[in-house]
XYZ file of N, CA and C in Angstrom:
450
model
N 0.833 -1.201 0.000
C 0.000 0.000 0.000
C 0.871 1.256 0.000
N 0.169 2.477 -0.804
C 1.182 3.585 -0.918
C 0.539 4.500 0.712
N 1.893 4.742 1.123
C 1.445 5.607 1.975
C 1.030 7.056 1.878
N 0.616 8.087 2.372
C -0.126 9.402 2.056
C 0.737 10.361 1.581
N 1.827 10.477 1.646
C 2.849 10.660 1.573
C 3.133 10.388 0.366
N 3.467 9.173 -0.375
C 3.592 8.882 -1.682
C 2.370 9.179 -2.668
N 0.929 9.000 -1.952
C -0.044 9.098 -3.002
C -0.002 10.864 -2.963
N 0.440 12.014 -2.022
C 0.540 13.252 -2.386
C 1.669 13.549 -3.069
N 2.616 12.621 -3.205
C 3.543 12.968 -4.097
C 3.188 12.454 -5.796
N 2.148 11.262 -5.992
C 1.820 11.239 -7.110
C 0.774 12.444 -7.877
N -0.143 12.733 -6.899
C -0.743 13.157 -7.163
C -0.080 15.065 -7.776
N 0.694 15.499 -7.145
C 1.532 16.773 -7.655
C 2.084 16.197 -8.607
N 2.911 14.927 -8.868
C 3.195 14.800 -10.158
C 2.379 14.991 -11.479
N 1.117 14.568 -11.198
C 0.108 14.164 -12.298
C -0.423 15.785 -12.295
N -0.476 16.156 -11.565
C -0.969 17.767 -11.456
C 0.012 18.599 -12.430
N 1.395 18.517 -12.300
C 2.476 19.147 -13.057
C 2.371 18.737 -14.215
N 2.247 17.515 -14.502
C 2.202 16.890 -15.642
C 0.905 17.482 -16.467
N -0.249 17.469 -16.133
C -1.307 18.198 -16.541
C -0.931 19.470 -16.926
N -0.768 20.277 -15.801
C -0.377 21.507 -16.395
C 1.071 21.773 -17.702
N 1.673 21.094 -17.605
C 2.914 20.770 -18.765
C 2.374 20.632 -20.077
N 1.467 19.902 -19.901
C 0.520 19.296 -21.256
C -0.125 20.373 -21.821
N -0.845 21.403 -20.790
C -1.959 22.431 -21.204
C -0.966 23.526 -21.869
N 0.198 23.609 -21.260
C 1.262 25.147 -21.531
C 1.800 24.671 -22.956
N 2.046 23.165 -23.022
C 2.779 23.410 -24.221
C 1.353 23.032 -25.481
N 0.266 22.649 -25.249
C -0.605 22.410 -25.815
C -1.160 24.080 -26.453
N -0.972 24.637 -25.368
C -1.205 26.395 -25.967
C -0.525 27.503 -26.436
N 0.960 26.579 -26.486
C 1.957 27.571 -27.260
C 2.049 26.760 -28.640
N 1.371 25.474 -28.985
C 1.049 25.029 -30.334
C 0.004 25.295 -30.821
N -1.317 26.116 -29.703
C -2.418 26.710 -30.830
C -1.497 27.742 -31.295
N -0.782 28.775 -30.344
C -0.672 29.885 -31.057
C 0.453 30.035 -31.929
N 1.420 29.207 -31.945
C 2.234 29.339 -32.912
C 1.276 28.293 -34.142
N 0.520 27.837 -34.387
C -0.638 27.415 -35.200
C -0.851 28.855 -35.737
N -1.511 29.351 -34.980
C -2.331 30.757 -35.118
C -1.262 31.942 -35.750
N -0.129 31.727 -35.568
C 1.081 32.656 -35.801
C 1.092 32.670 -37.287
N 1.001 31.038 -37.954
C 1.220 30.838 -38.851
C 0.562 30.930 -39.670
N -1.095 30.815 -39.548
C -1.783 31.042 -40.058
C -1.705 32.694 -40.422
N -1.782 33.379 -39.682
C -1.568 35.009 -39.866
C -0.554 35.521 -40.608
N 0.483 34.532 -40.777
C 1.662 35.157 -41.255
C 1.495 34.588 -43.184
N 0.679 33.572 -43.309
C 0.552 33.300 -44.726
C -0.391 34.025 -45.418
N -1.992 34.413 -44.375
C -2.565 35.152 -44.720
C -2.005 36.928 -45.127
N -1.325 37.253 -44.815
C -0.399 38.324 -44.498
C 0.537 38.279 -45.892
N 0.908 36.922 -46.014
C 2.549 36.837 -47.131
C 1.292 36.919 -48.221
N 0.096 36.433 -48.378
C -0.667 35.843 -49.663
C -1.080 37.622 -50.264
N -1.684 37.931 -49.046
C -2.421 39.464 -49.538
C -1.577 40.269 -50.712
N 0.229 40.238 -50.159
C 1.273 40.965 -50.636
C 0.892 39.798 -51.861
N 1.339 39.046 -52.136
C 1.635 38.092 -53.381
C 0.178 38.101 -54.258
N -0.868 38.189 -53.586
C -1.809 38.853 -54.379
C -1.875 40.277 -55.250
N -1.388 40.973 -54.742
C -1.149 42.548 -54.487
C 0.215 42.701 -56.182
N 0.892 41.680 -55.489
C 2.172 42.034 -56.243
C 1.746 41.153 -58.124
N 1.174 40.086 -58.107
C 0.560 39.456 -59.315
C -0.010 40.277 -60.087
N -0.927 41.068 -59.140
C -2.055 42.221 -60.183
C -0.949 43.030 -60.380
N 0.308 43.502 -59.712
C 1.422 45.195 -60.327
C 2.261 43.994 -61.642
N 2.031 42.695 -61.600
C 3.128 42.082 -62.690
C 2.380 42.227 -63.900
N 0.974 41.872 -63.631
C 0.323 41.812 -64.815
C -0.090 42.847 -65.274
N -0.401 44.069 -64.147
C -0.776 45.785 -65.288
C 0.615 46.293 -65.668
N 1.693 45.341 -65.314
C 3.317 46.096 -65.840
C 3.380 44.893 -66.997
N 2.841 44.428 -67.925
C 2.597 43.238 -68.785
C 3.723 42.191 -68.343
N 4.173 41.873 -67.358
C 5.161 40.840 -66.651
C 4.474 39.625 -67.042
N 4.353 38.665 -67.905
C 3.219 37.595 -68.227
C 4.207 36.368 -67.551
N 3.323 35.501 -66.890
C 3.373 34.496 -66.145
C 4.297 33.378 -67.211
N 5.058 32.437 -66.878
C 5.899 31.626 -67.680
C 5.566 30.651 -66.770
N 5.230 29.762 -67.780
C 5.559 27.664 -67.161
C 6.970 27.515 -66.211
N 6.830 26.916 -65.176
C 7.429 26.887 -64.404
C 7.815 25.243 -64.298
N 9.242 25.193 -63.716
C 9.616 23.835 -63.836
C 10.031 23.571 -62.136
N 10.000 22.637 -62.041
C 10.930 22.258 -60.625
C 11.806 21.551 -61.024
N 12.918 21.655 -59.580
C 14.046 20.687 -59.631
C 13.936 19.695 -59.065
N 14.348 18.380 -59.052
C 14.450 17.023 -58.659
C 15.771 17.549 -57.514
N 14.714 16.483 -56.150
C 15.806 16.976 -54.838
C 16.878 15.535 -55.254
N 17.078 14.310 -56.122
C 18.290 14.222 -56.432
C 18.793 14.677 -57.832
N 19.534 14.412 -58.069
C 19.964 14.588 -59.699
C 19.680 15.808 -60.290
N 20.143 16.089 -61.556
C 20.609 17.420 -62.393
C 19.020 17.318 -63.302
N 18.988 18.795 -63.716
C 17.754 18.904 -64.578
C 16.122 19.789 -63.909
N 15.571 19.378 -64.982
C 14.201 19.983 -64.137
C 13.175 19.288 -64.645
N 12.168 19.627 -64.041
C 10.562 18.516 -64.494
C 9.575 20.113 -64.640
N 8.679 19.336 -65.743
C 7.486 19.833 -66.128
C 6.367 20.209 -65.171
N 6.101 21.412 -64.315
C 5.119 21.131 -63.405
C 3.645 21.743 -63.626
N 3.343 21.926 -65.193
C 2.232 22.060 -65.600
C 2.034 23.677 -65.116
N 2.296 24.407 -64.109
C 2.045 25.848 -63.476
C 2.184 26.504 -64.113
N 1.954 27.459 -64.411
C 2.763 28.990 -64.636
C 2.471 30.182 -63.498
N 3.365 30.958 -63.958
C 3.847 31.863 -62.851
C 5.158 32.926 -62.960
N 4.982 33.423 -61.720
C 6.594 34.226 -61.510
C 7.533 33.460 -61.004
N 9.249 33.387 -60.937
C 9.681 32.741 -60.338
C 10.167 33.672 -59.620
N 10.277 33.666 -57.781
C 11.133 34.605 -57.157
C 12.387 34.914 -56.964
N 12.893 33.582 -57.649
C 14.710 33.554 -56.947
C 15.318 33.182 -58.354
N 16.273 34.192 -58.458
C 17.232 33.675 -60.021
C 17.773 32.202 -60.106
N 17.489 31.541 -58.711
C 17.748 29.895 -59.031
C 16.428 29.145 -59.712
N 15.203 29.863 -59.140
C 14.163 29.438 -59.411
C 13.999 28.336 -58.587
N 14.105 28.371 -57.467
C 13.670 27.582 -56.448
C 12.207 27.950 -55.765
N 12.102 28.964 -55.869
C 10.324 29.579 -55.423
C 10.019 30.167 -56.401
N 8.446 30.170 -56.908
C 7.876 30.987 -57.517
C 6.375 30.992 -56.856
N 5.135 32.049 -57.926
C 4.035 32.744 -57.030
C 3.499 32.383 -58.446
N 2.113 31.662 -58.259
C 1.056 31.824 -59.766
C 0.066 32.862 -59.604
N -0.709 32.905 -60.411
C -1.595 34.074 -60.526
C -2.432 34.035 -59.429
N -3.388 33.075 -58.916
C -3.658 32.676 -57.808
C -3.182 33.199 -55.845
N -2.178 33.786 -56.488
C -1.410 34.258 -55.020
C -1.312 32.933 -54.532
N -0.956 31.529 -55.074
C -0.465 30.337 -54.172
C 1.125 30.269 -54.170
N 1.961 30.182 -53.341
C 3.742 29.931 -53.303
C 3.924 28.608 -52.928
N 5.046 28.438 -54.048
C 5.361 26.885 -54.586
C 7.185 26.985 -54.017
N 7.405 25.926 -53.316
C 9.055 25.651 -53.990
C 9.409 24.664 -54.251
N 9.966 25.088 -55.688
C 9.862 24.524 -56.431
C 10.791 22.983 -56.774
N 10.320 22.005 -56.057
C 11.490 20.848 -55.698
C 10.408 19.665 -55.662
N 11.044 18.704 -56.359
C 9.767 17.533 -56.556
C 10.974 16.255 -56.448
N 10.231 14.581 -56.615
C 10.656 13.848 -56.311
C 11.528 13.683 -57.623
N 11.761 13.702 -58.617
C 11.624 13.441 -59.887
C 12.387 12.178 -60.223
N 12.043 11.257 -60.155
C 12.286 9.942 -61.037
C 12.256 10.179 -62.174
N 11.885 8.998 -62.687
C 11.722 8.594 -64.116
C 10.783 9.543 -64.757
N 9.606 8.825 -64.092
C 8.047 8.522 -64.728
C 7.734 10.675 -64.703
N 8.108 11.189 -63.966
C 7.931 12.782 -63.407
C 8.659 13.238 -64.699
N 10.102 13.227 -65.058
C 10.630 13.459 -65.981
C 10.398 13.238 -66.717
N 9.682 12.162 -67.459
C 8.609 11.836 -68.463
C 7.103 12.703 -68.559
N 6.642 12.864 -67.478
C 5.021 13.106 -67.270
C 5.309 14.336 -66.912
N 5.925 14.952 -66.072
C 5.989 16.047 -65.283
C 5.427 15.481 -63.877
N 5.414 16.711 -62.576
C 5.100 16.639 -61.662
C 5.175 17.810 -60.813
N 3.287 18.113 -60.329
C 3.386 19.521 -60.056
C 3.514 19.289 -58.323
N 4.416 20.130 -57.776
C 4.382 20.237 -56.116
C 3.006 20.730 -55.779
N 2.940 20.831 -54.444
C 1.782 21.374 -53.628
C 2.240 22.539 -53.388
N 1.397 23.883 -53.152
C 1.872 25.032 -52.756
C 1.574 24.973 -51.288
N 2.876 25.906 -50.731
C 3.407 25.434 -49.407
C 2.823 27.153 -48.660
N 2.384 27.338 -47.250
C 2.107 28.232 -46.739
C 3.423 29.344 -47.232
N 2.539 30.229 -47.445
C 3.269 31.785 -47.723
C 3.951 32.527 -47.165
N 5.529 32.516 -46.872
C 6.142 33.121 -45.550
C 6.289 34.624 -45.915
N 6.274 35.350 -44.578
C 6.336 36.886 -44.802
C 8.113 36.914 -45.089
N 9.348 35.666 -44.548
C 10.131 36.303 -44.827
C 10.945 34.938 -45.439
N 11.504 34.773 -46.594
C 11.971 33.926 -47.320
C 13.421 33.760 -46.962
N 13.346 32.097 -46.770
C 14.792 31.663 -46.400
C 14.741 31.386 -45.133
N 14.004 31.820 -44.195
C 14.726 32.291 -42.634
C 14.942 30.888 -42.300
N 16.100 30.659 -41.877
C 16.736 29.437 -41.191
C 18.012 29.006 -42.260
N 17.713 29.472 -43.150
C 18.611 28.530 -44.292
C 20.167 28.845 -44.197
N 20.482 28.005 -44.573
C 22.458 27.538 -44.372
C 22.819 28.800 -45.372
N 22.682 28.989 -46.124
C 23.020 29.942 -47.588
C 23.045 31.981 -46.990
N 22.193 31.614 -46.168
C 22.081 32.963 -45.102
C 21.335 34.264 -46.525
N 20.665 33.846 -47.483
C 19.889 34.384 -48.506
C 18.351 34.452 -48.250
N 18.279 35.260 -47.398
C 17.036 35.669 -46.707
C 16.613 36.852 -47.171
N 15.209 37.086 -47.475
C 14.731 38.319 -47.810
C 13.000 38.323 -47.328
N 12.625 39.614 -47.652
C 11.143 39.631 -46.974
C 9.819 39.527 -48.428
N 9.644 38.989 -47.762
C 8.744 38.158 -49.309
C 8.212 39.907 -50.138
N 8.050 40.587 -49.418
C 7.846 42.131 -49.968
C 9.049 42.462 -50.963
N 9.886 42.382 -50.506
C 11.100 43.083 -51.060
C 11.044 42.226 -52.460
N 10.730 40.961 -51.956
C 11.395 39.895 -53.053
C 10.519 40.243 -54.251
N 9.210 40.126 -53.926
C 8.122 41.180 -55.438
C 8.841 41.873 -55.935
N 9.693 43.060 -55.137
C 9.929 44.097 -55.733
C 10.593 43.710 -56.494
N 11.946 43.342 -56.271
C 12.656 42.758 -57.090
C 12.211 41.911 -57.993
N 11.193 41.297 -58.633
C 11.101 40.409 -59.134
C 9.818 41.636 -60.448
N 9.205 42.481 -59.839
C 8.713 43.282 -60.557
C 10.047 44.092 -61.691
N 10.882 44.352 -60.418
C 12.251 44.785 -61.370
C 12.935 44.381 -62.810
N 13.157 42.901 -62.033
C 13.803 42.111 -62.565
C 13.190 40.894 -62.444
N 12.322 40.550 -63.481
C 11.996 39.215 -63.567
C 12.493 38.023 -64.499
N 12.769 36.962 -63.168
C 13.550 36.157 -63.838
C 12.504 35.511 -65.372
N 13.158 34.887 -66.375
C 13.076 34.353 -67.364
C 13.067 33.292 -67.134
N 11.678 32.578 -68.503
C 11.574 30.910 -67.974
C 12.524 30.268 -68.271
C-alpha cells in the first residue's frame, strides 16, 4: 500500500504533468495561429504584387521544378513568376507559393510533376544555411524589377 505521503507525491506529479501538457498544448495553438496570420499576411502581398506584374505586362511563364536528387528539371504544368534567379520559389496568378522541388524519377521526368503550394512566408529563407534571406515584400519588388526568365 502507498502511503499518504507517496499518493501526495503522485498526485503533484500528475498535477504538473497536466499543467505541462496544457502550456505546451497552448503555445502550439498559437504558434498554429502565428502561422496562419503570417501566410494570410505573405498571400495578400503576393496577391497585391501578381495584379502590379500583370498591369506592368510581366506575363506568367511555365514553371519547372528541380528534382531533390539529380541534375535537370521537371514539367510542373504551373505557370507563374519565379522569385529567386535559381528558381527555387515561384508565385502563380492565384497568389499560391510553390518551392519549387519535386521527387523526380523517371516517370515525373517523363510526365511532369506539379508540387503542392506550401504556406506563404512573410520572410523567405529564414533558417537557411546559404544565409539568402529576404522579406517576401522586397522579393516582389525585385522580381517586378527584374523578372527572372523561364
Amino acid at each position: 500500500m502507498n502511503s499518504q505521503g507517496e499518493q501526495r507525491e503522485q498526485g503533484e506529479q500528475e498535477e504538473w504533468s497536466r499543467h505541462r501538457r496544457e502550456a505546451v498544448e497552448a503555445k502550439e495553438r498559437a504558434l498554429k495561429a502565428a502561422r496562419q496570420d503570417e501566410h494570410e499576411r505573405a498571400t495578400a502581398l503576393i496577391r497585391e504584387a501578381v495584379a502590379g506584374f500583370l498591369e506592368a505586362g510581366i506575363a506568367p511563364v511555365p514553371l519547372r521544378a528541380r528534382p531533390y536528387r539529380g541534375r535537370g528539371s521537371v514539367r510542373t504544368g504551373l505557370e507563374g513568376w519565379y522569385l529567386k534567379q535559381d528558381r527555387s520559389l515561384a508565385v502563380d496568378a492565384e497568389g499560391r507559393f510553390y518551392v519549387l522541388r519535386v521527387e523526380g524519377g523517371l516517370l515525373s521526368r517523363l510526365r511532369g510533376e506539379a508540387p503542392d503550394p506550401s504556406p506563404a512566408p512573410l520572410v523567405v529563407g529564414r533558417g537557411a544555411r546559404d544565409g539568402d534571406t529576404f522579406g517576401i515584400e522586397e522579393l516582389l519588388r525585385m522580381r517586378r524589377r527584374d523578372p527572372v526568365p523561364a
